[in-house]
Amino acid sequence: MMILSRKYWSNTNHEHDQPAHLQLRDPNIPEIVNLPKYAGPESRYCPARVYEYIADDKGQLKLQINAQNCLHCKACDIKDPKQNIEWTVPEGGGGPGYSIM
């Protein structure tokens, strides 16, 4: 199943002017610990691919968080090996609206 269809079926909505609801407690953990020790699990445990490692201008992989794609499943809050991801409830009533269930 395509990632975009997962977001479509969850009917997830995010207001564009709100603060990001996904934050890293320590922004260095992904590159210092998770990438070398666990091969960057963030890029695999999220069903919406919110977390992706991208190369910077020096070719070093850095974690990018695409919070607007979040399905609010909280897999990142549960699965992160260092519990480094701070998941908070989005402001403004955003989130999934499972109307077909």
Short mmCIF file of C-alpha atoms in Angstrom, two decimals:
data_model
loop_
_atom_site.label_atom_id
_atom_site.label_comp_id
_atom_site.label_asym_id
_atom_site.label_seq_id
_atom_site.Cartn_x
_atom_site.Cartn_y
_atom_site.Cartn_z
CA MET A 1 0.00 0.00 0.00
CA MET A 2 1.34 3.42 -0.89
CA ILE A 3 2.23 5.81 1.93
CA LEU A 4 -0.08 8.54 0.61
CA SER A 5 -3.05 6.19 0.60
CA ARG A 6 -2.45 5.39 4.28
CA LYS A 7 -2.71 9.07 5.11
CA TYR A 8 -5.77 9.45 2.88
CA TRP A 9 -7.62 6.56 4.54
CA SER A 10 -6.82 7.85 8.02
CA ASN A 11 -8.26 11.27 7.05
CA THR A 12 -5.46 12.89 9.05
CA ASN A 13 -5.45 16.67 9.17
CA HIS A 14 -2.71 19.04 10.34
CA GLU A 15 -3.00 22.80 10.60
CA HIS A 16 -0.03 24.39 8.84
CA ASP A 17 0.56 27.15 11.39
CA GLN A 18 0.94 24.97 14.48
CA PRO A 19 4.22 23.89 16.08
CA ALA A 20 5.60 20.49 15.10
CA HIS A 21 4.19 17.76 17.34
CA LEU A 22 7.26 15.54 16.83
CA GLN A 23 10.48 16.70 18.47
CA LEU A 24 13.80 15.06 19.32
CA ARG A 25 14.90 15.23 22.94
CA ASP A 26 18.52 15.10 21.77
CA PRO A 27 19.00 15.99 18.09
CA ASN A 28 22.36 14.16 17.99
CA ILE A 29 21.06 10.69 18.94
CA PRO A 30 19.84 9.70 15.44
CA GLU A 31 23.23 10.24 13.77
CA ILE A 32 25.47 9.26 16.71
CA VAL A 33 23.58 6.22 18.04
CA ASN A 34 20.61 5.06 15.95
CA LEU A 35 22.21 5.19 12.52
CA PRO A 36 25.49 3.40 13.30
CA LYS A 37 24.16 0.95 15.91
CA TYR A 38 20.65 0.16 14.60
CA ALA A 39 20.91 1.20 10.91
CA GLY A 40 18.45 4.09 11.38
CA PRO A 41 15.29 2.36 12.61
CA GLU A 42 13.29 5.60 12.36
CA SER A 43 13.14 5.17 8.61
CA ARG A 44 11.54 1.71 9.01
CA TYR A 45 9.15 1.69 11.98
CA CYS A 46 6.99 4.59 10.82
CA PRO A 47 4.22 3.44 8.45
CA ALA A 48 3.99 6.94 6.93
CA ARG A 49 7.74 7.42 6.49
CA VAL A 50 7.74 10.55 8.63
CA TYR A 51 11.40 9.96 9.44
CA GLU A 52 13.95 9.78 6.67
CA TYR A 53 17.70 10.06 6.52
CA ILE A 54 18.90 12.44 3.85
CA ALA A 55 22.45 13.37 2.89
CA ASP A 56 23.61 16.89 3.66
CA ASP A 57 25.95 18.88 1.43
CA LYS A 58 28.92 16.91 2.83
CA GLY A 59 27.31 13.54 2.18
CA GLN A 60 26.58 12.88 5.89
CA LEU A 61 23.18 11.35 6.63
CA LYS A 62 20.91 13.49 8.80
CA LEU A 63 17.46 12.67 10.14
CA GLN A 64 14.65 14.71 8.63
CA ILE A 65 11.22 14.71 10.27
CA ASN A 66 8.24 15.19 7.95
CA ALA A 67 5.65 15.73 10.72
CA GLN A 68 2.95 16.71 8.22
CA ASN A 69 2.81 13.06 7.08
CA CYS A 70 2.20 11.70 10.60
CA LEU A 71 -0.73 9.28 11.05
CA HIS A 72 -0.68 9.61 14.87
CA CYS A 73 -0.08 5.91 15.40
CA LYS A 74 2.63 6.64 18.02
CA ALA A 75 4.87 3.86 16.65
CA CYS A 76 7.81 6.26 16.93
CA ASP A 77 7.06 6.91 20.60
CA ILE A 78 6.99 3.17 21.28
CA LYS A 79 9.67 1.80 18.93
CA ASP A 80 12.50 4.35 19.19
CA PRO A 81 15.39 2.44 20.84
CA LYS A 82 16.56 5.48 22.85
CA GLN A 83 13.08 6.93 23.49
CA ASN A 84 14.37 10.14 21.94
CA ILE A 85 11.21 11.17 20.11
CA GLU A 86 8.84 13.46 21.98
CA TRP A 87 5.33 12.94 20.60
CA THR A 88 2.76 15.52 21.71
CA VAL A 89 -0.87 15.92 20.78
CA PRO A 90 -1.22 18.33 17.85
CA GLU A 91 -2.97 21.63 18.47
CA GLY A 92 -6.16 22.72 16.80
CA GLY A 93 -8.04 19.43 16.74
CA GLY A 94 -5.81 17.87 14.07
CA GLY A 95 -5.19 14.19 13.74
CA PRO A 96 -6.93 11.17 12.27
CA GLY A 97 -10.64 11.16 11.58
CA TYR A 98 -11.55 7.55 10.88
CA SER A 99 -14.99 8.18 9.37
CA ILE A 100 -15.23 4.88 7.49
CA MET A 101 -14.81 2.69 10.55
#
